[in-house]
Short mmCIF file of C-alpha atoms in Angstrom, two decimals:
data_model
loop_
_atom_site.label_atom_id
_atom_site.label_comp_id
_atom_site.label_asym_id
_atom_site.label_seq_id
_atom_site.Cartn_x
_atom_site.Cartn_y
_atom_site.Cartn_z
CA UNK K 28 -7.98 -0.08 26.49
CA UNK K 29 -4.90 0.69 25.18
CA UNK K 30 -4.78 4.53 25.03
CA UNK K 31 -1.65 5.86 22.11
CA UNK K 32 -0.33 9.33 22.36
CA UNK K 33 -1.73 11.89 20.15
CA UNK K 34 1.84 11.40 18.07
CA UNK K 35 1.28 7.91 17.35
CA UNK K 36 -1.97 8.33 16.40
CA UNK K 37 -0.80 11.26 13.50
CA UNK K 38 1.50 8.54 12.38
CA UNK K 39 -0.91 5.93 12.04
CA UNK K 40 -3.72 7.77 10.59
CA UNK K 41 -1.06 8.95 7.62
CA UNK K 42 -1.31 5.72 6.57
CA UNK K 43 -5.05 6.54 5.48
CA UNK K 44 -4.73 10.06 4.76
CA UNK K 45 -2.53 8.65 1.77
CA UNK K 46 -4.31 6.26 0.35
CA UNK K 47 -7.22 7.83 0.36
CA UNK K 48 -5.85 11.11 -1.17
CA UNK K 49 -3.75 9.14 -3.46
CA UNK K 50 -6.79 7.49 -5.05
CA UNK K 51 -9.38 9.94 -4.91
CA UNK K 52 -6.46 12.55 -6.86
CA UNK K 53 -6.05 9.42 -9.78
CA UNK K 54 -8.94 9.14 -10.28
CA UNK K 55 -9.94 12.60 -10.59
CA UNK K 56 -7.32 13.83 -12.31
CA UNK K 57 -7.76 11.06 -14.67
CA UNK K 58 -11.22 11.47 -15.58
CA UNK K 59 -10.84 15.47 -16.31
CA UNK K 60 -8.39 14.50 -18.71
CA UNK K 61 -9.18 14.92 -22.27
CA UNK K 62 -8.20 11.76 -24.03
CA UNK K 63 -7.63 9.66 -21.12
CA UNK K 64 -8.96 5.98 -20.85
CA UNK K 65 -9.64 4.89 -16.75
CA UNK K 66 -10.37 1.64 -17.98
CA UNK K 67 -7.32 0.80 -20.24
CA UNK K 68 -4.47 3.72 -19.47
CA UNK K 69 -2.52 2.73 -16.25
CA UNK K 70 -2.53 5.10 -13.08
CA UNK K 71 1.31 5.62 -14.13
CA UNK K 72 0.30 6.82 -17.55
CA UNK K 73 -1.20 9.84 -16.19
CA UNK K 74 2.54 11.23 -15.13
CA UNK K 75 3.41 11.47 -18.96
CA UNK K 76 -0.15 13.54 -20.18
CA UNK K 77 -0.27 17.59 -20.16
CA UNK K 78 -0.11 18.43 -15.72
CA UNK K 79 1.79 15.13 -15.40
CA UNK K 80 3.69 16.39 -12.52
CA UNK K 81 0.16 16.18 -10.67
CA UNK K 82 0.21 12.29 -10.36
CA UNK K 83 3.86 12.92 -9.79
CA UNK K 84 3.58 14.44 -6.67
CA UNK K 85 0.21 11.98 -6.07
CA UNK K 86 3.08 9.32 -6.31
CA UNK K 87 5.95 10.98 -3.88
CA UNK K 88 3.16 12.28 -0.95
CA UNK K 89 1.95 8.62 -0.98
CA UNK K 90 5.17 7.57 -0.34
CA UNK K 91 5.91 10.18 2.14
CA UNK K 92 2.58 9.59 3.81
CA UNK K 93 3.28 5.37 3.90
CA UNK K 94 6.80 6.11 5.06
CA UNK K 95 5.44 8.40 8.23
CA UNK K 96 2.80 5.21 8.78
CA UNK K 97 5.83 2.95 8.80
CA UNK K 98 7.08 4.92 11.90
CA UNK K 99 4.10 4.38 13.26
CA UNK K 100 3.68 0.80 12.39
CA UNK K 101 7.39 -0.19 14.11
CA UNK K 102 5.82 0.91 17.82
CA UNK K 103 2.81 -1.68 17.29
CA UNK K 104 4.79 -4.93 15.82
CA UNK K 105 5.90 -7.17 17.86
CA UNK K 106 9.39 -7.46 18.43
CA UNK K 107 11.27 -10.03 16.43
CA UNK K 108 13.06 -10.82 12.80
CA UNK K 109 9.54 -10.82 10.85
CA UNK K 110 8.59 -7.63 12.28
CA UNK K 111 11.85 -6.14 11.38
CA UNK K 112 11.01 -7.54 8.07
CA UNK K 113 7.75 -5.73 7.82
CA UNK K 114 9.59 -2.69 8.74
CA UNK K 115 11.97 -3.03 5.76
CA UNK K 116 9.41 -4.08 3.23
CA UNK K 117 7.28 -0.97 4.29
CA UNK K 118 10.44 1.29 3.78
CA UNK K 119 10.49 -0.38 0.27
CA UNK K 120 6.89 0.27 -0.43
CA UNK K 121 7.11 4.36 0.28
CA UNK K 122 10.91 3.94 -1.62
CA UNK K 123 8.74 2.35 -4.62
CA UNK K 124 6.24 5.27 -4.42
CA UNK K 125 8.87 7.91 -4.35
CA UNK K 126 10.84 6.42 -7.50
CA UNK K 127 7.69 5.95 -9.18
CA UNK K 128 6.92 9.99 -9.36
CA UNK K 129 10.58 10.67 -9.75
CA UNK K 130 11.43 7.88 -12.79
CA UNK K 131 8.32 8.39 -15.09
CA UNK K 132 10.25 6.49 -18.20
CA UNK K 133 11.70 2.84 -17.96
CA UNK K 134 13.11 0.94 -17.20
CA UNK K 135 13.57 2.67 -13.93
CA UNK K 136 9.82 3.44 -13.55
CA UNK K 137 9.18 -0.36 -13.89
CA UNK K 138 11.50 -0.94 -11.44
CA UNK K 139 9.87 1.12 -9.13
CA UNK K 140 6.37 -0.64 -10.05
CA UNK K 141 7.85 -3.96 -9.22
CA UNK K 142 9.60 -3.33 -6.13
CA UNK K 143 6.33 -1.57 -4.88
CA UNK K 144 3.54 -4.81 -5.69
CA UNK K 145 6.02 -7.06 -4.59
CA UNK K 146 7.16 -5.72 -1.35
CA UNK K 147 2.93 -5.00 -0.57
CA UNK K 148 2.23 -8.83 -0.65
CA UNK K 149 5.23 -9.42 0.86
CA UNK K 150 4.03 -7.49 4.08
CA UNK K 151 0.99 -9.09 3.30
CA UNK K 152 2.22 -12.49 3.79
CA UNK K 153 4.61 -11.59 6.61
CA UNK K 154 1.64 -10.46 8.67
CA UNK K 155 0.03 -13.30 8.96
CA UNK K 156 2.64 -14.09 11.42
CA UNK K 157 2.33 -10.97 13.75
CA UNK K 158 -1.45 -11.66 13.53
CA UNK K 159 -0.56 -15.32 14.81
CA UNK K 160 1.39 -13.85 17.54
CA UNK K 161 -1.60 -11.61 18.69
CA UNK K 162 -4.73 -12.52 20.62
CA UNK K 163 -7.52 -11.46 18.77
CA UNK K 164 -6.15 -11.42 15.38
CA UNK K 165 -6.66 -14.44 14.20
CA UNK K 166 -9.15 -14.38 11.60
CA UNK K 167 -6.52 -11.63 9.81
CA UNK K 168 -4.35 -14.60 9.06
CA UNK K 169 -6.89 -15.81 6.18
CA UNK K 170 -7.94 -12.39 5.13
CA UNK K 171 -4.29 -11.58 4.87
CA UNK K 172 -3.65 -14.34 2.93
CA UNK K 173 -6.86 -13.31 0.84
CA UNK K 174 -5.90 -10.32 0.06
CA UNK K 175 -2.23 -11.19 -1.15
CA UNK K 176 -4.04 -13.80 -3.48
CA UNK K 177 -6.78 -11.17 -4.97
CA UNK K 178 -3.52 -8.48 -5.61
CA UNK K 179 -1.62 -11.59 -7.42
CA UNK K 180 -4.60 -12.43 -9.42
CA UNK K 181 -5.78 -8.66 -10.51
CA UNK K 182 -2.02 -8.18 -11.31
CA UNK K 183 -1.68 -11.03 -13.73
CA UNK K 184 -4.96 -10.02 -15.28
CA UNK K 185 -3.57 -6.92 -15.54
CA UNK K 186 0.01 -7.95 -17.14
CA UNK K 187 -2.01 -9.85 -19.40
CA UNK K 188 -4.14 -6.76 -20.57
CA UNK K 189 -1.93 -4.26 -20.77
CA UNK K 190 0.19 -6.45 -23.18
CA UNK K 191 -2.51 -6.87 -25.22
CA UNK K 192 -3.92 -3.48 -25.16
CA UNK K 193 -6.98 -4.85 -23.02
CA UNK K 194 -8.41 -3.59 -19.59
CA UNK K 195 -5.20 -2.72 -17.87
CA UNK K 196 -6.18 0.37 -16.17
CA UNK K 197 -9.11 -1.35 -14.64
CA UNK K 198 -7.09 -4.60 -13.51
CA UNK K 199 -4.60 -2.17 -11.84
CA UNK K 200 -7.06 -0.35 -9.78
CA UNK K 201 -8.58 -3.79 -8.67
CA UNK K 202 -4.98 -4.44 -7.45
CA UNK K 203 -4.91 -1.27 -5.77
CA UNK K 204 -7.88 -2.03 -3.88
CA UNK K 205 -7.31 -4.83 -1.56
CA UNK K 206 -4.41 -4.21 0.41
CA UNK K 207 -5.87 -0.61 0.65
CA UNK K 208 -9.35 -1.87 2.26
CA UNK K 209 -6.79 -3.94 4.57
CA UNK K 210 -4.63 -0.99 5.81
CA UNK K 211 -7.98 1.01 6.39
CA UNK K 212 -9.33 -1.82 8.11
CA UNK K 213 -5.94 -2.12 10.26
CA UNK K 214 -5.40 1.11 11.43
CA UNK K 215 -9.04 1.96 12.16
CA UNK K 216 -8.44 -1.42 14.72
CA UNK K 217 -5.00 -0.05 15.92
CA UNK K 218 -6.76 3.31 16.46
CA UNK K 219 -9.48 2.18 18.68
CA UNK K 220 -7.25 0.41 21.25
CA UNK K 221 -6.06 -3.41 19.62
CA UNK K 222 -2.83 -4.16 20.04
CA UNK K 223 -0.28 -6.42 18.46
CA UNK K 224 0.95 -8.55 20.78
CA UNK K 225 3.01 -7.58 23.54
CA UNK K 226 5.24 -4.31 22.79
CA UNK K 227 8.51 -4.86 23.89
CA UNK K 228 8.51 -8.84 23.31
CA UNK K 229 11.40 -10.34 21.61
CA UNK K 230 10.20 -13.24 20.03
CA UNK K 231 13.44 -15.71 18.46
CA UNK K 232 11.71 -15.87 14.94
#
């Protein structure tokens, strides 16, 4: 059993502390206020009604929170360029988060947005390679892959809704959703003693 120090296990379990805190405060917030459509109004949205600076700071302590799992996450990867690039793509993820409460206008706030989806199914993707270099990971390759895929599909469904004054606010938290269930999922597994591969490993890809 691989037993982690009490500090690595704050780290990791920031990681859920956010994104459950971050969704349970949208969606609350968003159904006590007056006016406001959970179905069709985007999670953004809610930064621009009366109290906006709520989801504001809902955005920045997500990011904060992802950023302190990222620390975390860089003492389970296994060594190499891809899990450097996890590292990086996880920096842009809490970086997204951050702008997103800061920059509530565009274009910057799109910017944000798009750096934030993208760089999620980026890690996505990029950890079906870690799981390929860990015993007992394998089935995470497809389910990786699955969830990138579901996040893509919600996502266009949701470009596709907002743009035509559909349901964009419930195609957004769809997109939310998967790679949420999958961080859950990974660092309840981390938690209890699974491992990544070999820590310390230096892999050439």
């Amino acid at each position: 059993m691989n037993i982690k120090p009490f500090s690595q296990k704050s780290l990791l379990i920031y990681g859920i502390i956010g994104a459950v805190l971050f969704i349970g405060i949208y969606l609350v917030f968003g159904f006590i206020t007056p006016g406001f459509d959970v179905l069709r109004d985007t999670i953004s949205s809610l930064e621009l009604v009366k109290n906006g600076w709520v989801q504001q700071i809902n955005f920045i302590a997500f990011g904060i929170f992802t950023l302190l799992f990222t620390i975390g996450l860089a003492n389970e990867l296994v060594r190499g360029i891809n899990g450097r690039l996890i590292l990086i793509f996880q920096s842009l993820i809490a970086i997204g988060l951050i702008g997103d409460g800061i920059f509530i206008h565009d274009p910057m706030h799109m910017a944000c947005d798009l750096v934030t989806f993208n760089s999620v199914i980026v890690v996505l993707v990029l950890f079906t390679r870690q799981f390929y270099l860990s015993a007992g990971w394998r089935g995470w390759i497809l389910y990786s892959i699955l969830s990138a895929v579901l996040m893509m599909i919600f996502l266009f469904a949701f470009g596709v809704a907002n743009a035509h004054h559909g349901l964009a606010g419930l195609y957004e938290r769809l997109a939310v959703l998967p790679r949420t269930v999958w961080s859950i999922l990974l660092i309840v597994n981390l938690l209890n003693g699974k491992k990544l591969g070999v820590v310390g490993a230096s892999p050439a890809y």
